[in-house]
PDB file of C-alpha atoms in Angstrom:
ATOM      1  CA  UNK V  71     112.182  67.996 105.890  1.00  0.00           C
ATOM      2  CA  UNK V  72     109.258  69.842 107.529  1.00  0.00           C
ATOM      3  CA  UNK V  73     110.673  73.420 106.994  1.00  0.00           C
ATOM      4  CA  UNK V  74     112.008  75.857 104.427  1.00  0.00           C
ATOM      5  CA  UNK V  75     115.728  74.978 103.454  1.00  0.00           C
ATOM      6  CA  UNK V  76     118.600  77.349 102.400  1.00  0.00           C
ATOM      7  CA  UNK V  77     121.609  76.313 100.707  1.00  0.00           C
ATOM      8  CA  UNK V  78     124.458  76.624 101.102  1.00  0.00           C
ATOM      9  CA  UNK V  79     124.386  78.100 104.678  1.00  0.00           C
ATOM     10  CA  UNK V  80     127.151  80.352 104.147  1.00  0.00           C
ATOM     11  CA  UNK V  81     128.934  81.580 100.958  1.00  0.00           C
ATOM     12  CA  UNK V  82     132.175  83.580 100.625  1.00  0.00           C
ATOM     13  CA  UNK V  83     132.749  84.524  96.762  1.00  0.00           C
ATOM     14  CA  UNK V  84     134.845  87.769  95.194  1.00  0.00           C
ATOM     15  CA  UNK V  85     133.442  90.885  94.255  1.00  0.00           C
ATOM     16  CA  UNK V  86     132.536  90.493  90.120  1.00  0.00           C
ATOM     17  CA  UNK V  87     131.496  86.544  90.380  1.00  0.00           C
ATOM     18  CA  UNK V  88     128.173  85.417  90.496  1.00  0.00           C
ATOM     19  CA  UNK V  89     126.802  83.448  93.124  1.00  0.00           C
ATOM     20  CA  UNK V  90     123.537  81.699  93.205  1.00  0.00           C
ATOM     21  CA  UNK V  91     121.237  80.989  96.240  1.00  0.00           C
ATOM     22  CA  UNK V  92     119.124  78.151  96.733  1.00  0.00           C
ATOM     23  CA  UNK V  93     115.418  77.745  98.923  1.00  0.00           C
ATOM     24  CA  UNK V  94     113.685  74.659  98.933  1.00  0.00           C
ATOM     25  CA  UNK V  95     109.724  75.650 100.239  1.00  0.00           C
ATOM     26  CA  UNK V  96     107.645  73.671 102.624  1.00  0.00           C
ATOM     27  CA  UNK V  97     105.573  71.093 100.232  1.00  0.00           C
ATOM     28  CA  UNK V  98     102.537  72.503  99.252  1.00  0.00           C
ATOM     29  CA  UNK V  99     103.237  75.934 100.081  1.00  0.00           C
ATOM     30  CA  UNK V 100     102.243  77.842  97.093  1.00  0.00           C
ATOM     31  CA  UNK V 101     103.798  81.351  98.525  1.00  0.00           C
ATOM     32  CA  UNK V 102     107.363  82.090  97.829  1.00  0.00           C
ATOM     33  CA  UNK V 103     109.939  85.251  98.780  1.00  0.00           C
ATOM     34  CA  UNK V 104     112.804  86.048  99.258  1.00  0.00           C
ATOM     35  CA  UNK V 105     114.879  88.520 101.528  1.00  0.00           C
ATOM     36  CA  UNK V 106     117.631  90.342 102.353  1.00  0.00           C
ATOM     37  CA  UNK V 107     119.007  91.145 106.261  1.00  0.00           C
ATOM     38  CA  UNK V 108     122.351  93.366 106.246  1.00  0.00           C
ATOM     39  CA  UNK V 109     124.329  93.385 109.353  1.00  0.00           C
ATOM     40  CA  UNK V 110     122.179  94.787 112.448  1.00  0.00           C
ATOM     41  CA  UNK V 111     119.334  95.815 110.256  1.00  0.00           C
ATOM     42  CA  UNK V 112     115.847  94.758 109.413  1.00  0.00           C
ATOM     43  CA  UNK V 113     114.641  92.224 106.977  1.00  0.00           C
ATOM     44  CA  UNK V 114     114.188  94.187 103.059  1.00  0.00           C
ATOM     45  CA  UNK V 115     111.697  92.650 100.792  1.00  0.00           C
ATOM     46  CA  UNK V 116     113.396  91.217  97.592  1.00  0.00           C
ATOM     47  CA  UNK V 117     110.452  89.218  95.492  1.00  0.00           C
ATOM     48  CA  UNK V 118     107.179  86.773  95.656  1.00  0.00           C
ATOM     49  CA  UNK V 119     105.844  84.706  93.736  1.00  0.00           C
ATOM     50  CA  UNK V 120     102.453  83.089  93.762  1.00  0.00           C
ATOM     51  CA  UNK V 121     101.800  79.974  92.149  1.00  0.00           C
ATOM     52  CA  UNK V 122     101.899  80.361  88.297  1.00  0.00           C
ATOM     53  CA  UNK V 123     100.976  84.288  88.703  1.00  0.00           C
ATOM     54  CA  UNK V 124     103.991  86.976  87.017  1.00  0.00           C
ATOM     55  CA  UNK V 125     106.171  87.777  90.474  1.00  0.00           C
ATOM     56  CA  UNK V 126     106.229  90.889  92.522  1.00  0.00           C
ATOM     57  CA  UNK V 127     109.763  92.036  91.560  1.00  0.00           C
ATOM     58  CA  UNK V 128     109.413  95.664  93.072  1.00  0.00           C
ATOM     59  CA  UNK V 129     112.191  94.917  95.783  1.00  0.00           C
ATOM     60  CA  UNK V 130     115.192  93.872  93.820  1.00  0.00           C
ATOM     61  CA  UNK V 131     117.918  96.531  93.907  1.00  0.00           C
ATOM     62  CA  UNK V 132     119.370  96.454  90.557  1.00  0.00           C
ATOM     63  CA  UNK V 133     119.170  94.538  87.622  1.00  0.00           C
ATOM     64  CA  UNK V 134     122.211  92.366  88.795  1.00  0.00           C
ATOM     65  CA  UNK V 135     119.846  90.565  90.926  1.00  0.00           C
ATOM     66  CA  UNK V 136     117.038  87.798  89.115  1.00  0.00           C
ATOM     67  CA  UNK V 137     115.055  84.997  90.732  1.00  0.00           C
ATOM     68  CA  UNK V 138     113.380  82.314  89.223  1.00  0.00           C
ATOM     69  CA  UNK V 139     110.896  79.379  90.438  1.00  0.00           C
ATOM     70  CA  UNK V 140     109.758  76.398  88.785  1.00  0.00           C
ATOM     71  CA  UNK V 141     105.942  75.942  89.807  1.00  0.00           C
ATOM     72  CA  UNK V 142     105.628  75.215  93.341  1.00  0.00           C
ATOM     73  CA  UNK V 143     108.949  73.921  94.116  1.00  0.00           C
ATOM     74  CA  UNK V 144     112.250  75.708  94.274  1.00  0.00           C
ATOM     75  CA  UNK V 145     113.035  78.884  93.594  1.00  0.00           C
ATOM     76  CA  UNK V 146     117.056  79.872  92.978  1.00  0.00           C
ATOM     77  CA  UNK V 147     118.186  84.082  93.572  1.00  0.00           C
ATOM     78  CA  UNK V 148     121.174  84.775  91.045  1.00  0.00           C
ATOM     79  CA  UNK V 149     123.500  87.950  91.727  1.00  0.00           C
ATOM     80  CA  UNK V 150     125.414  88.289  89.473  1.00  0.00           C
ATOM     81  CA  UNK V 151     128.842  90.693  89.119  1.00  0.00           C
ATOM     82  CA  UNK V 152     128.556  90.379  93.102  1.00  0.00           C
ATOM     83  CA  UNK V 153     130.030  93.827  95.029  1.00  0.00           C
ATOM     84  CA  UNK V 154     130.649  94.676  98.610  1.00  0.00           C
ATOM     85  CA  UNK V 155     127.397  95.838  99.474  1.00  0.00           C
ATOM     86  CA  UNK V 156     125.661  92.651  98.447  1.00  0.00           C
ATOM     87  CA  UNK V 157     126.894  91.510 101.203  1.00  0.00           C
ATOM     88  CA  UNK V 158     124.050  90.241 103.768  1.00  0.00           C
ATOM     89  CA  UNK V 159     121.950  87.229 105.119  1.00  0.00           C
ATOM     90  CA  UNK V 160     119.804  86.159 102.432  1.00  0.00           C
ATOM     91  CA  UNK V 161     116.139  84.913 103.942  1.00  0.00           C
ATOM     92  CA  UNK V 162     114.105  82.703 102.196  1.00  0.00           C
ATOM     93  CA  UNK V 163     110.098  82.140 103.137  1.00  0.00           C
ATOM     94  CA  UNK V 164     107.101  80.198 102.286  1.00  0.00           C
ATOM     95  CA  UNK V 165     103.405  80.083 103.036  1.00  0.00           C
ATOM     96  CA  UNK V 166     100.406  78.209 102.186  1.00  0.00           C
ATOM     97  CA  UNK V 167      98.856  80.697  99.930  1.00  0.00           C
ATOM     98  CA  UNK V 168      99.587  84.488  99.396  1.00  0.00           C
ATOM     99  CA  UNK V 169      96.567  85.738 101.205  1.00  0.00           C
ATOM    100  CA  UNK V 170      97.817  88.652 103.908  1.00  0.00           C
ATOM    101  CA  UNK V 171      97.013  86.582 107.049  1.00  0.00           C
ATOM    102  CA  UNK V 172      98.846  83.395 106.245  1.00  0.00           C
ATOM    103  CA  UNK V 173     102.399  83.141 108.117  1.00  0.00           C
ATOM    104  CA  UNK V 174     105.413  83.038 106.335  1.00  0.00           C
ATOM    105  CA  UNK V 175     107.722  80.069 106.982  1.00  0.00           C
ATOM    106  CA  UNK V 176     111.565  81.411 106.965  1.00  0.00           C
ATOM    107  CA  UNK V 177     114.696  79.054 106.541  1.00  0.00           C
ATOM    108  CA  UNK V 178     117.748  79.454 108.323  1.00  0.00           C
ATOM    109  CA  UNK V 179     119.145  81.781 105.218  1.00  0.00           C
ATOM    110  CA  UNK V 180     122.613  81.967 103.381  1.00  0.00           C
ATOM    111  CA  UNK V 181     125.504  84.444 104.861  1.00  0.00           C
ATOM    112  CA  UNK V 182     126.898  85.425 101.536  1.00  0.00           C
ATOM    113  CA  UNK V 183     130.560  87.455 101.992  1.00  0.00           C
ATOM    114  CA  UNK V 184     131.994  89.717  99.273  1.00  0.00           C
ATOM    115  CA  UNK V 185     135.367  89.638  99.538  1.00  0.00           C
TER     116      UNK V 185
ATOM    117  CA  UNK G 256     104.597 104.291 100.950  1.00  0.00           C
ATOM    118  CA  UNK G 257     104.331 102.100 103.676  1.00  0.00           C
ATOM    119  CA  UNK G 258     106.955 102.272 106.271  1.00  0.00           C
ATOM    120  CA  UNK G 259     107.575 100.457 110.474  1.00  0.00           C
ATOM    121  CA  UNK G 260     109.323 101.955 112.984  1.00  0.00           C
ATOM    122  CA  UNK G 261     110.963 100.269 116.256  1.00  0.00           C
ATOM    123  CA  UNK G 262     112.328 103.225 118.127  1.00  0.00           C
ATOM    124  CA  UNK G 263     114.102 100.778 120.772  1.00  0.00           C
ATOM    125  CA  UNK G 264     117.547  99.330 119.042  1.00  0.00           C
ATOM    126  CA  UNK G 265     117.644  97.589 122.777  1.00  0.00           C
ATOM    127  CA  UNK G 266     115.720  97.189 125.925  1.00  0.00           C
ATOM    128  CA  UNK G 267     116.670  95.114 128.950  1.00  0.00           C
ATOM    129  CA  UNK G 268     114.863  93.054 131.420  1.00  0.00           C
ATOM    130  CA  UNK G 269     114.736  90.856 134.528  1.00  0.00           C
ATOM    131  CA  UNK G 270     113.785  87.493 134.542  1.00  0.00           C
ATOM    132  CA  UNK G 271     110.054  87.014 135.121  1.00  0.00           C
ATOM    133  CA  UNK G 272     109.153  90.720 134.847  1.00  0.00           C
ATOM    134  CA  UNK G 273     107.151  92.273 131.876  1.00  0.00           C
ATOM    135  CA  UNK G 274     108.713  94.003 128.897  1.00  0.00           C
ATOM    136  CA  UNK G 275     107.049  96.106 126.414  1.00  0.00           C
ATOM    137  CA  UNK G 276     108.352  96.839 122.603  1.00  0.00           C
ATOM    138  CA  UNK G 277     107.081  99.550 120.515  1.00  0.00           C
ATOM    139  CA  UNK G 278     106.386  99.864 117.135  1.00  0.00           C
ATOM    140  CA  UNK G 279     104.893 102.431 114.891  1.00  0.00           C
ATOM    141  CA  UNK G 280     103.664 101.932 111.265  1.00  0.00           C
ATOM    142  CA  UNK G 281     102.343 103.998 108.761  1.00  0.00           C
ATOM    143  CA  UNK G 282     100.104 103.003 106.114  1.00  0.00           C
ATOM    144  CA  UNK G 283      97.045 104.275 104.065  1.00  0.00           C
ATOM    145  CA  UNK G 284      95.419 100.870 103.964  1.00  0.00           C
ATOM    146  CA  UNK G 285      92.525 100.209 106.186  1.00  0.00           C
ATOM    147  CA  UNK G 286      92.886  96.509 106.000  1.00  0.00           C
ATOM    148  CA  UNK G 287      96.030  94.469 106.810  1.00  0.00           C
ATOM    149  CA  UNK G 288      98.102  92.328 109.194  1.00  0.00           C
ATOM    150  CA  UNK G 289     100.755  93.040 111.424  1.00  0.00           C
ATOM    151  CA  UNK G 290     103.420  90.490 113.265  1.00  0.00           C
ATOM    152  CA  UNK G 291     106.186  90.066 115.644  1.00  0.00           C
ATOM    153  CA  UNK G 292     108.828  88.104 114.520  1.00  0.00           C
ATOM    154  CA  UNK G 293     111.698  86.607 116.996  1.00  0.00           C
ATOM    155  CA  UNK G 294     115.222  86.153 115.857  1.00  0.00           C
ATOM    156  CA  UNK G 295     117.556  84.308 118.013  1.00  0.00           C
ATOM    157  CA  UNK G 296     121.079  84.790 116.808  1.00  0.00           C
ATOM    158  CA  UNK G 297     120.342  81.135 114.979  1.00  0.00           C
ATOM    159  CA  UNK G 298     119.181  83.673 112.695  1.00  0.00           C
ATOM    160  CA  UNK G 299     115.411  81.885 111.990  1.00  0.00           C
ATOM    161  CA  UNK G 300     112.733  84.359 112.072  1.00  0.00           C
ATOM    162  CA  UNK G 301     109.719  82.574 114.357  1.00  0.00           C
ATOM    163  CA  UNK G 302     106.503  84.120 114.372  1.00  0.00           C
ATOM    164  CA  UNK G 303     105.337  85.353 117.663  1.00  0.00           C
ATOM    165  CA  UNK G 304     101.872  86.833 117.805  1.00  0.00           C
ATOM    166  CA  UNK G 305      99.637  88.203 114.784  1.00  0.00           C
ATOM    167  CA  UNK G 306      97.009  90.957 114.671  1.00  0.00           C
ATOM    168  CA  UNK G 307      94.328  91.847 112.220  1.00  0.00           C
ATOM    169  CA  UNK G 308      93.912  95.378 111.685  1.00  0.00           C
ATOM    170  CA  UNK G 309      90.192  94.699 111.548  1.00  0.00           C
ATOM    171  CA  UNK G 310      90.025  92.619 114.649  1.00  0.00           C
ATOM    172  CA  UNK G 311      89.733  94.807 117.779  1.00  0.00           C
ATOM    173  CA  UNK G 312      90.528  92.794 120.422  1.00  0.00           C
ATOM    174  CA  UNK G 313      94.396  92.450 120.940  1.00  0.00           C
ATOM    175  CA  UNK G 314      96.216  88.980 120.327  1.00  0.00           C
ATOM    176  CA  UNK G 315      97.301  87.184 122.779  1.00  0.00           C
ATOM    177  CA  UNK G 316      99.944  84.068 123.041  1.00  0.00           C
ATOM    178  CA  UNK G 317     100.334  82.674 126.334  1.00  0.00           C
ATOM    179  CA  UNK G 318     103.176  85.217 127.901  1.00  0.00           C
ATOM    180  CA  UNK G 319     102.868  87.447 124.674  1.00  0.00           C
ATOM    181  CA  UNK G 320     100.163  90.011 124.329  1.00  0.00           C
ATOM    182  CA  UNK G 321     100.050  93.020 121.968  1.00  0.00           C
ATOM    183  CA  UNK G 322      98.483  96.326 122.288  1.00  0.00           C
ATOM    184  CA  UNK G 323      97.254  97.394 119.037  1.00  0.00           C
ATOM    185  CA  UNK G 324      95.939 101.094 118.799  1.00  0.00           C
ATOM    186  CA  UNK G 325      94.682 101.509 115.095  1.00  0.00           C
ATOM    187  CA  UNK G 326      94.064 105.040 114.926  1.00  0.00           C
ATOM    188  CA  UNK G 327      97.221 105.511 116.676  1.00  0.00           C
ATOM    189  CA  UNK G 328      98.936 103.137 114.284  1.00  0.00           C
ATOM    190  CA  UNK G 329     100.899 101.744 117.214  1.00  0.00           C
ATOM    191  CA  UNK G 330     101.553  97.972 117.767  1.00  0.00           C
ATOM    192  CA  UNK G 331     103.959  96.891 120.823  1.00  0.00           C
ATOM    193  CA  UNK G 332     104.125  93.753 122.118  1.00  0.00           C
ATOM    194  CA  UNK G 333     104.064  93.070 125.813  1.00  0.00           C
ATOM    195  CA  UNK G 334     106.451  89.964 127.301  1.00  0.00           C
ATOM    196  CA  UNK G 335     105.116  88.697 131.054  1.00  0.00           C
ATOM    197  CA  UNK G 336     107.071  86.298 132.743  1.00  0.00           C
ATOM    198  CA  UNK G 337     110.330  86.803 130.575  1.00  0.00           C
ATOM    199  CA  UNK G 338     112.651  83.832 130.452  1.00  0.00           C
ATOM    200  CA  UNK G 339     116.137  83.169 129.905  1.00  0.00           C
ATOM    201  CA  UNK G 340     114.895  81.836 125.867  1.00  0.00           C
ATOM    202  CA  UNK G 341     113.155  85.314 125.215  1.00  0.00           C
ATOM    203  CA  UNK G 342     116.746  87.139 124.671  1.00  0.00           C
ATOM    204  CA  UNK G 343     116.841  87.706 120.657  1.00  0.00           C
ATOM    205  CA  UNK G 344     115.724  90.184 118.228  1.00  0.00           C
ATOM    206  CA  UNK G 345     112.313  91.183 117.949  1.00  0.00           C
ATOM    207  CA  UNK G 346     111.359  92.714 114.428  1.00  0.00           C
ATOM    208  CA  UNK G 347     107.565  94.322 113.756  1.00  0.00           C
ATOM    209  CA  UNK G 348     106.292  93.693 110.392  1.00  0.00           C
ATOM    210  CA  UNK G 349     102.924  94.741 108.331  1.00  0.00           C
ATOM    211  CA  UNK G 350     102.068  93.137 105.394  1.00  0.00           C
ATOM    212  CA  UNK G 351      99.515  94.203 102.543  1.00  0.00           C
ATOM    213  CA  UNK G 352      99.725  92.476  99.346  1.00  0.00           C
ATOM    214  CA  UNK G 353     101.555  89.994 100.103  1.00  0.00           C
ATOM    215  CA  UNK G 354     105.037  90.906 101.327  1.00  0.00           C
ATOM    216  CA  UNK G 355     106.453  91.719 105.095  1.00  0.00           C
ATOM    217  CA  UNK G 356     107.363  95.228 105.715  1.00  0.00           C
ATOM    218  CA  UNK G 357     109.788  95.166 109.006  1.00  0.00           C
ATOM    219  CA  UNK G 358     110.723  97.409 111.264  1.00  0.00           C
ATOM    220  CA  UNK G 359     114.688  97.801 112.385  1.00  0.00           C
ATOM    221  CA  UNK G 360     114.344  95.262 115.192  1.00  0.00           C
ATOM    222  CA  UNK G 361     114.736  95.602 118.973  1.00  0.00           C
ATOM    223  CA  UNK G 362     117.480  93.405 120.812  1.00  0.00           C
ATOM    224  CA  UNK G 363     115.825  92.118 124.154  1.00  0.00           C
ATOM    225  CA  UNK G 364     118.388  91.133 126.806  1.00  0.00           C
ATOM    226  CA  UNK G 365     117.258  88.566 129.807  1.00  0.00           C
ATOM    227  CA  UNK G 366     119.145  89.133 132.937  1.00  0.00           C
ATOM    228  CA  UNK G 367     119.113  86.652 135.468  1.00  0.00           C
TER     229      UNK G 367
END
């Protein structure tokens, strides 16, 4: 497809599993990240990655939360021992390169409920 | 620490009159990028306008036009014409170093 895919769309799970999170980039897109929107609130930076360069991890909340991308392609978000408060929209974005003026490309996201 | 500020949680408007949405940023940076961002309750963020900070001259997009004061650090967007399809949430974002820094968001209502 032409844009950035999210799967699954929605995800209910209970509170201590751990759930993983899928984004699919557009090709060639080198740019990468990942964030989080909780109910009624603004979009919180998570991480980025930039082609084979070490991620910017300084948004992930706790140590429960890891990402991981295989060169240019996907890229997977793992929380694990899931609680309440994880629960949120989880936004997914890609852009040609990293440089400041390029625009990021979001998905649709995953809905992820913590029972 | 870099921070954005939408002091509007909601604004109204009629049907082909103007709108305008504040937002206020603070940042030490003298070089970076701010956006508008439009979220319809589909929930994709779609990017409306985009400003350089070291680019005078305001952006415009067709009905969209910004006014960006940089020594103010104020960056509000101005909606002419609004339509039916402009009701959604706008969010105001900077971005240095790569990632977006938004504000709360504003939800703009269309009436007819």
């Amino acid at each position: 497809g032409a844009g950035v895919s999210q799967s699954p769309s929605n995800k209910v799970t209970e509170k201590g599993k751990d759930v993983e999170l899928r984004c699919d980039p557009i090709s060639g897109h080198t740019a990468l990240y990942w964030y989080r929107q909780r109910l009624g609130q603004g979009l919180e930076f998570l991480i980025y990655f930039q082609g084979n360069s070490a991620p910017d991890k300084s948004g992930l909340p706790s140590d429960r939360f890891s990402a991981e991308r295989t060169g240019e392609s996907v890229s997977t978000l793992t929380i694990q021992r899931t609680q309440q408060e994880d629960s949120a929209v989880y936004l997914c974005a890609s852009s040609l390169v990293g440089g400041d003026g390029q625009p990021q490309h979001f998905g649709d996201g995953t809905r992820l409920s913590i029972l | 620490a870099q921070t954005v500020t939408q002091s509007q949680p909601e604004m109204s408007v009629q049907e082909a009159e103007t709108v305008t949405l504040s937002c206020t940023y603070d940042t030490s940076e003298s070089d970076y990028y701010l956006f508008w961002y439009k979220q319809p309750p589909s929930r994709q963020m779609i990017l409306v306008i985009r400003q350089e900070a070291y680019k005078q001259q305001n952006a415009t997009e067709n009905r969209f036009s910004v006014n960006f004061q940089k020594a103010a650090k104020s960056f509000s967007l101005k909606i002419s014409d609004s339509q039916l399809g402009d009701a959604a949430m706008y969010f105001c974002a900077y971005r240095k170093g790569g990632k977006l820094i938004f504000g709360q968001g504003t939800e703009l209502s269309v009436k007819p």
